[in-house]
């Protein structure tokens, strides 16, 4: 038997799993990333954890044929990381080389959202499709484009950064410093911003009651929950967000023309109350030919998508 | 020696060439497409022309190893045409099969702009790059995405239809029936629309004099020519168009992250007066990492791009 390691490096925690060649997770765990201790410390700690997991599974080191990693930053040629978002690590570190030195095992990496897209496409909602775009609607908005067996990772690792596609010429300021980004409207943060803004002038609504008038409590989920209860104020926010979601997805359809769009992340969990509106509005933005046979699906793998996709990088 | 046929089927005329495996055109000609006579008539007429050209070159039929065609419409699996823009031909015709029956030679097709992109990437401005996006700024706006040896043609042949990416939520009406399309702003038609609209309220400018006050005469080229002469009225139109061009190109960079953007078509011929402004505005729309090493080039092959790219479909 051949085994593969999937690693999803996050800002706080890193998930590590040992998988078979079918992408089944045989054993996995989560450790503190502790990026502050430096890149060598973190990689050695990860490798130590891999050895522990493989011991528990009674798998010898030579049966591990590859290590795959999802990285919070742009990855070039599946080896080098342009920069780490939020880590005090240098630019342009060749993580593949470093990990291969430590482990003696072939290592490949890609951007964390690209790796989630790979996981969902190969083992989750996109199984059986050869052209997919996965859109992660979380704190930010990320994307992963998968075409005929390969991720579109881009020349400098920014392939699939659809969250920073501009939808308004002088729109809302985004965390990236630019204006009008898809992310500024369709992320969980975008939902919260819009709700907070509207709550300043209207407190007579179900949403305000749901958070007991404490604006610090507000999460995107509250907006969707209140909308599901029929709160007109929240339904209007959902409508506002769905318009931008349809516009952003429509643009992706016109450019990439995939067979399936996979939505993951907190905003996607809103479910039909949001998705039905997006589907209704999509024909205003996407060319008819791109939606004829299109499937729009929710991600199926949840937190396992990263590990599964990472393991597939070396299969 | 092995030879290849490149065909660029247009609404009025079709260009046909015989090329070697390096993409050099050995002989080419142009014939009337006469789509009104039906698909079989047109394909047979094209094949007759191929035989004439090969006779003149003293090339026997068995030395022709492939036929490639650029098609005005969406092409699925390089064989079937979803529909022909402006041709009275049926939907979903398998042109590859029909041409192979007529000629006995392997035939592949793709969308005409995708084929231009392939030509420019392999033999023109994109030579040596493995990730390119070609943007044809003509009557409309088309795009062709080339990644690691392959065109992104899409699930139903609409891959690279960047002209219908939406840049304004309730923007100018586009020929496709939707609103706010990139094409409605950055095509030659878009330039003319904007100029005509502004000329209604301002006739005291160089542009108006250049067309002798005859609005029917107005072409995009006049706007660029007047701007080059320093006409403030025309410079403002160029500025307006460059803003949308930067936004559209920026979105493509964030999604695809290519090494090179190749601009072709009439609007691209405006040259530096437009390009300098686009480059200046691009950092407002594209993530920094996508423009660090980016090249923006003008297409080099002109009308030969289609034939050259088409011939490469079977090489």
XYZ file of C-alpha atoms in Angstrom:
630
model
C 0.000 0.000 0.000
C 0.994 3.582 -0.675
C 0.163 6.430 1.685
C 0.114 10.202 1.377
C 0.299 13.069 3.841
C -2.098 16.009 3.633
C -1.328 19.158 5.622
C -3.481 22.272 5.911
C -1.368 25.025 7.485
C -3.467 27.670 9.163
C -2.735 30.866 11.049
C -3.375 29.262 14.440
C -3.692 25.522 13.888
C -2.400 23.123 11.275
C -4.316 20.005 10.346
C -2.291 16.939 9.457
C -3.579 13.670 8.062
C -2.398 10.395 6.591
C -4.475 9.244 3.643
C -4.582 6.433 1.147
C -4.480 7.019 -2.610
C -8.297 7.249 -2.694
C -8.175 10.327 -0.470
C -9.565 8.531 2.587
C -8.247 10.008 5.832
C -6.869 7.114 7.888
C -5.816 9.262 10.801
C -5.583 12.999 11.374
C -4.856 15.515 14.075
C -4.456 19.226 14.628
C -1.446 21.000 16.154
C -0.620 24.628 16.958
C 1.204 26.170 13.983
C 3.331 28.467 16.165
C 4.678 30.342 13.157
C 6.359 32.761 15.556
C 8.981 30.056 16.271
C 10.117 30.160 12.649
C 9.634 28.088 9.534
C 12.121 25.323 10.443
C 10.545 24.799 13.852
C 7.053 24.536 12.359
C 8.035 22.152 9.561
C 9.981 19.887 11.963
C 7.047 19.874 14.363
C 4.707 18.921 11.526
C 7.044 16.134 10.424
C 7.247 14.860 14.005
C 3.466 14.677 14.063
C 3.415 12.815 10.746
C 5.783 10.215 12.213
C 3.581 9.834 15.300
C 0.489 9.334 13.136
C 2.237 6.816 10.903
C 3.511 4.892 13.966
C -0.035 4.690 15.281
C -1.148 3.356 11.902
C 1.846 1.007 11.732
C 2.942 2.583 8.462
C 6.671 2.675 7.749
C 8.267 5.846 6.432
C 9.022 4.343 3.015
C 5.355 3.607 2.433
C 4.651 7.362 2.470
C 4.974 8.442 -1.149
C 4.230 12.138 -0.930
C 3.499 15.148 1.232
C 1.051 17.841 0.138
C 0.500 21.172 1.877
C -2.106 23.920 1.689
C -0.493 27.295 2.392
C -2.031 30.650 3.395
C -0.368 32.623 0.627
C 0.518 32.507 -3.077
C 2.476 29.418 -4.147
C 4.669 29.329 -7.233
C 5.273 26.087 -9.163
C 3.862 24.127 -6.189
C 7.145 24.714 -4.376
C 7.860 28.289 -3.398
C 5.671 30.582 -1.277
C 5.548 34.213 -2.468
C 4.668 35.373 1.035
C 2.834 34.016 4.047
C -0.305 35.914 4.974
C 0.077 36.782 8.687
C 3.223 34.672 9.320
C 6.535 36.338 10.321
C 8.338 34.250 7.696
C 10.472 35.462 4.811
C 9.256 35.909 1.254
C 9.918 33.318 -1.430
C 10.805 30.399 0.842
C 11.071 27.086 -1.010
C 8.962 25.069 1.429
C 8.987 22.041 -0.849
C 12.787 21.833 -0.685
C 12.855 22.385 3.086
C 10.255 19.723 3.778
C 11.935 17.268 1.412
C 15.203 17.778 3.293
C 13.516 17.122 6.616
C 11.409 14.177 5.505
C 13.148 12.691 2.485
C 9.716 12.596 0.815
C 8.497 14.430 -2.282
C 6.600 17.534 -1.164
C 4.274 19.789 -3.158
C 2.213 22.767 -2.048
C -0.470 25.097 -3.276
C -2.548 27.967 -1.933
C -4.941 26.826 0.808
C -8.102 27.676 -1.113
C -6.751 26.003 -4.252
C -6.098 22.906 -2.179
C -9.665 22.977 -0.780
C -10.888 23.249 -4.376
C -8.792 20.238 -5.334
C -10.193 18.245 -2.415
C -13.805 19.133 -3.191
C -13.324 18.458 -6.893
C -11.629 15.089 -6.569
C -13.355 13.701 -3.487
C -16.361 15.906 -2.667
C -19.026 17.934 -4.455
C -17.062 18.039 -7.716
C -16.409 14.324 -8.012
C -16.750 13.232 -11.616
C -16.417 16.742 -13.078
C -13.365 17.860 -15.016
C -13.962 21.642 -14.892
C -14.875 23.184 -11.554
C -14.590 26.446 -9.685
C -14.740 26.323 -5.902
C -15.632 29.559 -4.109
C -14.883 29.755 -0.405
C -17.165 32.358 1.184
C -15.656 32.809 4.631
C -14.021 35.726 6.437
C -12.751 36.559 2.972
C -13.585 35.138 -0.444
C -11.169 32.754 -2.117
C -11.395 30.654 -5.232
C -9.847 27.579 -6.765
C -10.093 26.773 -10.454
C -9.677 23.187 -11.584
C -9.497 22.397 -15.310
C -8.888 18.961 -16.796
C -6.826 17.572 -13.952
C -4.954 20.717 -12.941
C -5.347 23.748 -10.681
C -4.953 27.173 -12.275
C -2.336 28.402 -9.786
C -1.107 31.310 -11.891
C 2.290 32.734 -12.780
C 2.934 34.077 -9.276
C 0.512 31.961 -7.261
C -2.484 34.289 -7.489
C -4.591 32.123 -9.811
C -8.182 31.898 -8.589
C -8.032 35.034 -6.399
C -11.590 35.806 -7.395
C -12.295 37.529 -4.081
C -10.422 40.533 -5.424
C -12.285 40.755 -8.702
C -13.784 44.264 -8.746
C -17.570 44.529 -8.965
C -17.887 48.255 -8.246
C -15.564 50.874 -9.717
C -15.525 53.003 -6.572
C -16.999 50.434 -4.223
C -16.523 49.432 -0.622
C -12.971 49.406 0.668
C -11.552 45.888 0.926
C -8.975 44.445 3.314
C -6.531 44.319 0.384
C -6.558 48.119 0.249
C -8.397 48.300 -3.056
C -12.063 49.112 -3.615
C -15.133 47.261 -4.838
C -13.788 43.721 -4.411
C -16.197 40.753 -4.592
C -14.919 39.881 -1.097
C -16.074 43.209 0.327
C -19.673 42.249 -0.520
C -19.977 38.458 -0.492
C -17.792 37.350 2.427
C -19.118 36.822 5.950
C -17.355 40.071 6.806
C -19.151 41.734 3.916
C -22.514 40.547 5.239
C -21.658 41.851 8.719
C -20.494 45.231 7.373
C -23.702 45.752 5.453
C -25.870 44.646 8.368
C -24.006 46.878 10.853
C -24.342 49.814 8.527
C -28.100 49.312 8.174
C -28.586 48.658 11.910
C -27.369 52.206 12.547
C -30.575 53.539 11.127
C -33.031 50.731 11.865
C -33.153 48.860 15.158
C -36.751 47.738 14.898
C -36.112 44.337 13.392
C -35.703 40.673 14.265
C -31.927 40.767 13.669
C -31.420 43.443 16.318
C -33.447 41.408 18.795
C -31.570 38.216 17.902
C -28.259 39.778 18.976
C -29.864 41.389 22.033
C -28.912 44.789 20.665
C -25.217 43.950 21.063
C -23.559 44.826 17.756
C -20.322 43.127 18.854
C -22.126 39.817 18.773
C -23.211 40.135 15.157
C -22.239 37.264 12.835
C -23.309 36.571 9.268
C -25.232 33.570 10.558
C -27.531 35.885 12.566
C -28.537 37.689 9.383
C -29.398 34.430 7.646
C -31.229 33.082 10.703
C -33.333 36.235 11.017
C -34.051 36.158 7.282
C -35.234 32.558 7.553
C -37.688 33.732 10.219
C -39.081 36.206 7.686
C -37.408 39.359 9.027
C -37.852 41.878 6.189
C -34.789 43.873 7.269
C -32.568 40.765 7.056
C -34.178 39.515 3.849
C -33.203 42.795 2.205
C -29.581 42.272 3.262
C -29.679 38.741 1.857
C -31.061 40.151 -1.377
C -28.274 42.747 -1.500
C -25.578 40.115 -0.935
C -27.130 37.684 -3.425
C -26.976 40.363 -6.135
C -23.194 40.646 -5.775
C -22.808 36.890 -5.413
C -24.670 36.417 -8.692
C -22.547 39.101 -10.367
C -19.288 37.563 -9.108
C -20.272 34.006 -9.972
C -21.594 35.206 -13.334
C -18.229 36.759 -14.179
C -16.442 33.549 -13.243
C -18.845 31.599 -15.470
C -18.224 33.894 -18.447
C -14.454 33.624 -18.063
C -13.971 29.985 -17.021
C -17.232 28.282 -18.097
C -16.954 25.365 -15.642
C -19.350 22.417 -15.324
C -19.829 22.989 -11.611
C -19.555 25.811 -9.070
C -18.870 24.567 -5.546
C -19.677 26.977 -2.707
C -18.054 26.456 0.671
C -17.513 28.474 3.839
C -19.822 30.155 6.342
C -21.855 32.227 3.872
C -22.600 29.130 1.789
C -24.141 27.566 4.911
C -26.976 30.096 4.575
C -28.354 27.547 2.122
C -31.439 27.975 -0.032
C -32.468 31.368 1.334
C -29.350 32.773 -0.337
C -28.788 30.243 -3.122
C -32.293 30.490 -4.559
C -31.852 34.241 -4.967
C -28.426 33.807 -6.554
C -29.810 31.313 -9.061
C -32.689 33.664 -9.844
C -30.345 36.594 -10.509
C -27.600 34.674 -12.336
C -29.211 34.996 -15.815
C -28.723 38.779 -15.532
C -24.973 38.318 -15.335
C -23.887 35.024 -16.914
C -24.206 34.212 -20.614
C -27.040 31.737 -21.169
C -24.714 29.103 -22.595
C -22.678 29.041 -19.361
C -25.680 28.192 -17.140
C -27.534 25.718 -19.372
C -25.993 22.612 -17.824
C -24.334 24.246 -14.827
C -24.467 22.614 -11.401
C -24.203 24.817 -8.300
C -23.393 22.700 -5.276
C -22.443 23.171 -1.658
C -19.077 21.807 -0.544
C -19.328 18.374 1.052
C -16.029 17.891 2.828
C -16.086 20.733 5.378
C -12.833 20.949 7.289
C -11.451 17.804 5.640
C -11.298 19.408 2.177
C -7.865 20.926 2.840
C -6.172 17.717 4.001
C -7.751 15.678 1.234
C -6.840 18.172 -1.476
C -3.302 18.578 -0.139
C -2.721 14.828 -0.192
C -3.761 14.778 -3.855
C -0.981 17.197 -4.852
C 1.538 14.374 -5.025
C -0.734 11.537 -6.182
C 7.663 17.258 -44.436
C 4.356 17.576 -42.637
C 1.864 20.334 -43.401
C -1.153 21.744 -41.608
C -4.201 23.706 -42.692
C -5.376 26.762 -40.776
C -8.840 28.162 -41.462
C -10.373 31.288 -39.979
C -14.096 31.259 -40.770
C -15.629 34.708 -40.711
C -19.097 36.103 -41.289
C -18.242 37.359 -44.785
C -14.853 35.931 -45.707
C -12.900 32.872 -44.647
C -9.136 32.841 -44.597
C -7.410 29.605 -45.506
C -3.718 28.828 -45.281
C -1.273 25.962 -45.555
C 1.444 26.066 -42.920
C 4.406 24.041 -41.810
C 4.748 22.699 -38.271
C 6.522 25.921 -37.196
C 3.392 27.922 -37.966
C 4.861 29.573 -41.056
C 2.209 30.354 -43.665
C 3.413 28.877 -46.960
C 0.416 30.021 -48.944
C -2.929 31.542 -48.022
C -6.013 32.996 -49.575
C -9.416 34.355 -48.698
C -12.780 33.177 -50.038
C -16.385 34.231 -49.517
C -17.896 32.142 -46.687
C -21.401 32.150 -48.221
C -22.912 30.589 -45.112
C -26.361 31.105 -46.672
C -25.606 28.149 -49.000
C -25.415 25.800 -46.019
C -22.723 24.161 -43.977
C -21.913 21.363 -46.455
C -21.489 23.820 -49.308
C -19.145 26.015 -47.276
C -17.005 23.145 -45.973
C -16.690 21.606 -49.444
C -15.768 24.977 -50.915
C -13.101 25.401 -48.226
C -11.721 21.939 -48.896
C -11.619 22.667 -52.634
C -9.568 25.771 -51.872
C -7.208 23.759 -49.645
C -6.610 21.351 -52.546
C -5.907 24.249 -54.918
C -3.400 25.757 -52.485
C -1.679 22.420 -51.923
C -1.468 21.827 -55.672
C 0.187 25.210 -56.104
C 2.663 24.258 -53.367
C 3.111 20.793 -54.864
C 2.029 19.193 -51.593
C 0.232 15.863 -51.813
C -2.890 15.255 -49.761
C -1.235 12.671 -47.490
C 1.396 15.202 -46.413
C -1.370 17.294 -44.768
C -1.568 16.021 -41.216
C -4.291 18.172 -39.759
C -6.926 20.834 -40.302
C -7.654 23.493 -37.687
C -10.533 25.951 -37.760
C -11.451 29.132 -35.908
C -15.236 29.401 -35.556
C -17.459 32.405 -34.753
C -19.280 30.703 -31.879
C -18.765 28.454 -28.866
C -16.947 25.185 -29.607
C -17.259 22.100 -27.427
C -14.411 19.556 -27.170
C -12.780 21.128 -30.229
C -15.365 19.368 -32.395
C -18.928 20.582 -31.990
C -20.214 24.150 -32.450
C -22.880 25.214 -29.909
C -24.215 27.796 -32.347
C -22.876 29.969 -35.145
C -23.069 33.682 -34.473
C -24.864 35.174 -37.508
C -24.859 31.977 -39.647
C -28.145 30.313 -40.663
C -26.710 26.932 -39.589
C -28.130 24.502 -37.045
C -27.041 24.275 -33.420
C -24.598 21.633 -32.224
C -23.174 20.650 -35.617
C -20.133 18.385 -35.341
C -17.976 20.317 -37.815
C -14.940 18.176 -37.004
C -16.731 15.010 -38.137
C -18.111 16.671 -41.272
C -14.741 18.047 -42.321
C -13.015 14.750 -41.604
C -15.559 12.990 -43.844
C -14.936 15.463 -46.662
C -11.157 15.585 -46.338
C -10.095 12.364 -44.654
C -7.875 14.511 -42.418
C -8.039 15.010 -38.655
C -9.908 18.262 -37.969
C -10.122 20.280 -34.759
C -11.801 23.615 -34.065
C -12.081 26.262 -31.419
C -13.704 29.640 -30.959
C -12.208 32.275 -33.304
C -10.848 34.459 -30.508
C -9.403 31.433 -28.708
C -7.664 30.501 -31.952
C -6.252 34.033 -32.314
C -4.994 33.717 -28.725
C -3.335 30.416 -29.572
C -1.659 31.959 -32.609
C -0.384 34.999 -30.721
C 0.804 32.849 -27.828
C 2.667 30.244 -29.857
C 3.964 32.347 -32.740
C 3.492 36.019 -31.862
C 3.567 38.330 -28.849
C 3.257 35.450 -26.383
C 6.063 33.327 -27.768
C 7.992 31.737 -24.911
C 5.260 32.270 -22.288
C 3.252 29.396 -20.868
C 0.400 31.435 -19.329
C -1.206 34.135 -21.448
C -4.496 35.935 -21.875
C -5.221 37.513 -25.239
C -7.863 40.242 -25.325
C -9.292 41.173 -28.709
C -10.654 44.716 -28.534
C -12.607 45.018 -31.767
C -16.282 45.547 -32.581
C -16.812 43.436 -29.482
C -14.389 42.203 -26.836
C -13.244 38.595 -26.875
C -10.668 36.725 -24.896
C -8.538 33.622 -25.132
C -6.870 32.022 -22.120
C -3.839 29.809 -22.660
C -2.399 27.872 -19.711
C 0.482 25.419 -19.915
C -0.092 24.296 -23.476
C -3.874 24.391 -23.554
C -6.718 26.805 -24.259
C -9.393 27.192 -21.578
C -12.320 26.511 -23.900
C -14.866 25.800 -21.175
C -17.557 23.196 -20.607
C -19.819 24.579 -23.340
C -17.323 26.559 -25.385
C -17.665 29.873 -23.556
C -14.260 29.832 -21.865
C -12.535 33.206 -22.174
C -15.726 35.182 -22.905
C -14.318 38.051 -20.869
C -16.168 40.629 -22.948
C -19.293 39.735 -21.009
C -17.754 40.042 -17.570
C -19.887 42.645 -15.786
C -18.131 45.808 -14.595
C -21.220 47.825 -13.662
C -24.215 46.333 -11.876
C -26.747 48.412 -13.817
C -24.433 49.554 -16.557
C -24.685 50.207 -20.272
C -26.782 47.766 -22.267
C -24.649 45.313 -24.237
C -25.316 43.570 -27.544
C -25.775 40.326 -25.573
C -28.878 41.785 -23.934
C -27.308 42.056 -20.475
C -25.986 45.191 -18.805
C -22.611 46.504 -17.721
C -20.452 44.170 -19.838
C -16.732 44.910 -20.300
C -17.482 44.926 -24.037
C -20.009 47.765 -23.695
C -17.171 50.016 -22.488
C -13.882 48.777 -23.953
C -14.762 47.704 -27.490
C -14.484 49.997 -30.510
C -18.275 50.169 -30.401
C -18.054 51.158 -26.742
C -15.684 54.007 -27.598
C -18.010 55.203 -30.352
C -21.097 55.035 -28.087
C -19.437 57.112 -25.414
C -18.101 59.641 -27.935
C -21.480 59.974 -29.675
C -23.195 60.495 -26.356
C -20.790 63.258 -25.357
C -20.900 64.882 -28.812
C -24.604 65.529 -28.260
C -23.753 68.163 -25.696
C -20.344 69.358 -26.883
C -19.515 70.059 -30.506
C -16.703 72.483 -29.862
C -13.851 70.004 -30.046
C -11.244 68.582 -32.399
C -13.080 65.266 -32.729
C -16.190 66.956 -34.124
C -14.061 68.829 -36.633
C -12.166 65.657 -37.571
C -15.390 63.973 -38.693
C -16.631 67.169 -40.361
C -19.588 67.153 -38.018
C -20.883 63.923 -39.577
C -21.650 61.561 -36.700
C -22.156 58.661 -39.127
C -18.478 58.829 -39.955
C -17.327 58.386 -36.366
C -14.894 55.528 -35.698
C -12.928 54.695 -32.544
C -9.786 55.642 -34.437
C -11.008 59.252 -34.748
C -11.234 59.522 -30.970
C -7.679 58.252 -30.531
C -6.379 60.472 -33.345
C -7.982 63.576 -31.853
C -6.660 62.641 -28.409
C -3.146 62.312 -29.812
C -3.524 65.861 -31.116
C -4.247 66.964 -27.548
C -8.031 67.367 -27.872
C -9.213 67.602 -24.252
C -12.683 66.285 -25.138
C -11.198 63.141 -26.719
C -8.579 62.697 -23.994
C -11.400 62.529 -21.468
C -13.061 59.752 -23.469
C -9.753 57.864 -23.617
C -9.454 58.280 -19.854
C -12.974 56.946 -19.369
C -12.312 53.901 -21.563
C -8.927 53.225 -19.957
C -10.567 53.067 -16.516
C -12.822 50.195 -17.631
C -9.986 48.547 -19.540
C -7.868 48.586 -16.382
C -10.763 47.222 -14.329
C -11.460 44.421 -16.828
C -7.801 43.500 -17.254
C -7.329 43.715 -13.473
C -10.132 41.217 -12.914
C -8.597 38.840 -15.441
C -5.231 39.164 -13.689
C -6.748 38.361 -10.280
C -8.536 35.296 -11.619
C -6.005 33.875 -14.104
C -2.683 35.469 -13.063
C -0.984 35.086 -16.469
C 2.590 36.027 -17.367
C 1.484 38.130 -20.301
C -1.598 40.030 -21.499
C -1.755 40.384 -25.275
C -4.003 43.111 -26.639
C -5.190 42.922 -30.216
C -7.880 44.548 -32.350
C -8.714 48.098 -33.344
C -8.801 49.635 -29.867
C -5.354 48.191 -29.078
C -4.030 50.107 -32.094
C -4.597 53.319 -30.112
C -1.210 52.469 -28.626
C 0.501 54.345 -25.815
C -2.100 57.080 -25.427
C -4.458 54.376 -24.130
C -1.975 51.797 -22.801
C -0.079 54.233 -20.590
C -3.296 55.179 -18.845
C -4.308 51.534 -18.433
C -0.939 50.697 -16.869
C -1.247 53.693 -14.558
C -4.714 52.635 -13.351
C -4.085 48.877 -13.153
C -2.703 48.949 -9.564
C -6.149 50.147 -8.417
C -7.726 46.942 -9.676
C -5.156 44.109 -9.844
C -3.455 42.585 -6.810
C 0.164 43.725 -6.625
C 1.501 40.201 -6.984
C -0.250 39.797 -10.352
C 1.444 42.823 -11.938
C 4.970 42.495 -10.513
C 6.387 40.610 -13.486
C 3.495 41.077 -15.882
C 4.092 41.906 -19.526
C 1.414 43.791 -21.473
C 2.024 43.494 -25.187
C 0.304 44.343 -28.418
C -0.536 41.464 -30.744
C 2.041 40.944 -33.478
C 0.338 38.730 -36.026
C -2.580 40.910 -37.126
C -4.866 39.063 -39.527
C -2.575 36.027 -39.640
C -3.163 35.146 -35.966
C -6.307 33.179 -36.757
C -4.800 30.972 -39.465
C -1.647 30.369 -37.445
C -3.534 29.511 -34.271
C -5.991 27.276 -36.133
C -3.160 25.288 -37.713
C -1.721 24.683 -34.234
C -4.912 22.941 -33.049
C -3.811 19.675 -34.618
C -0.032 19.963 -34.202
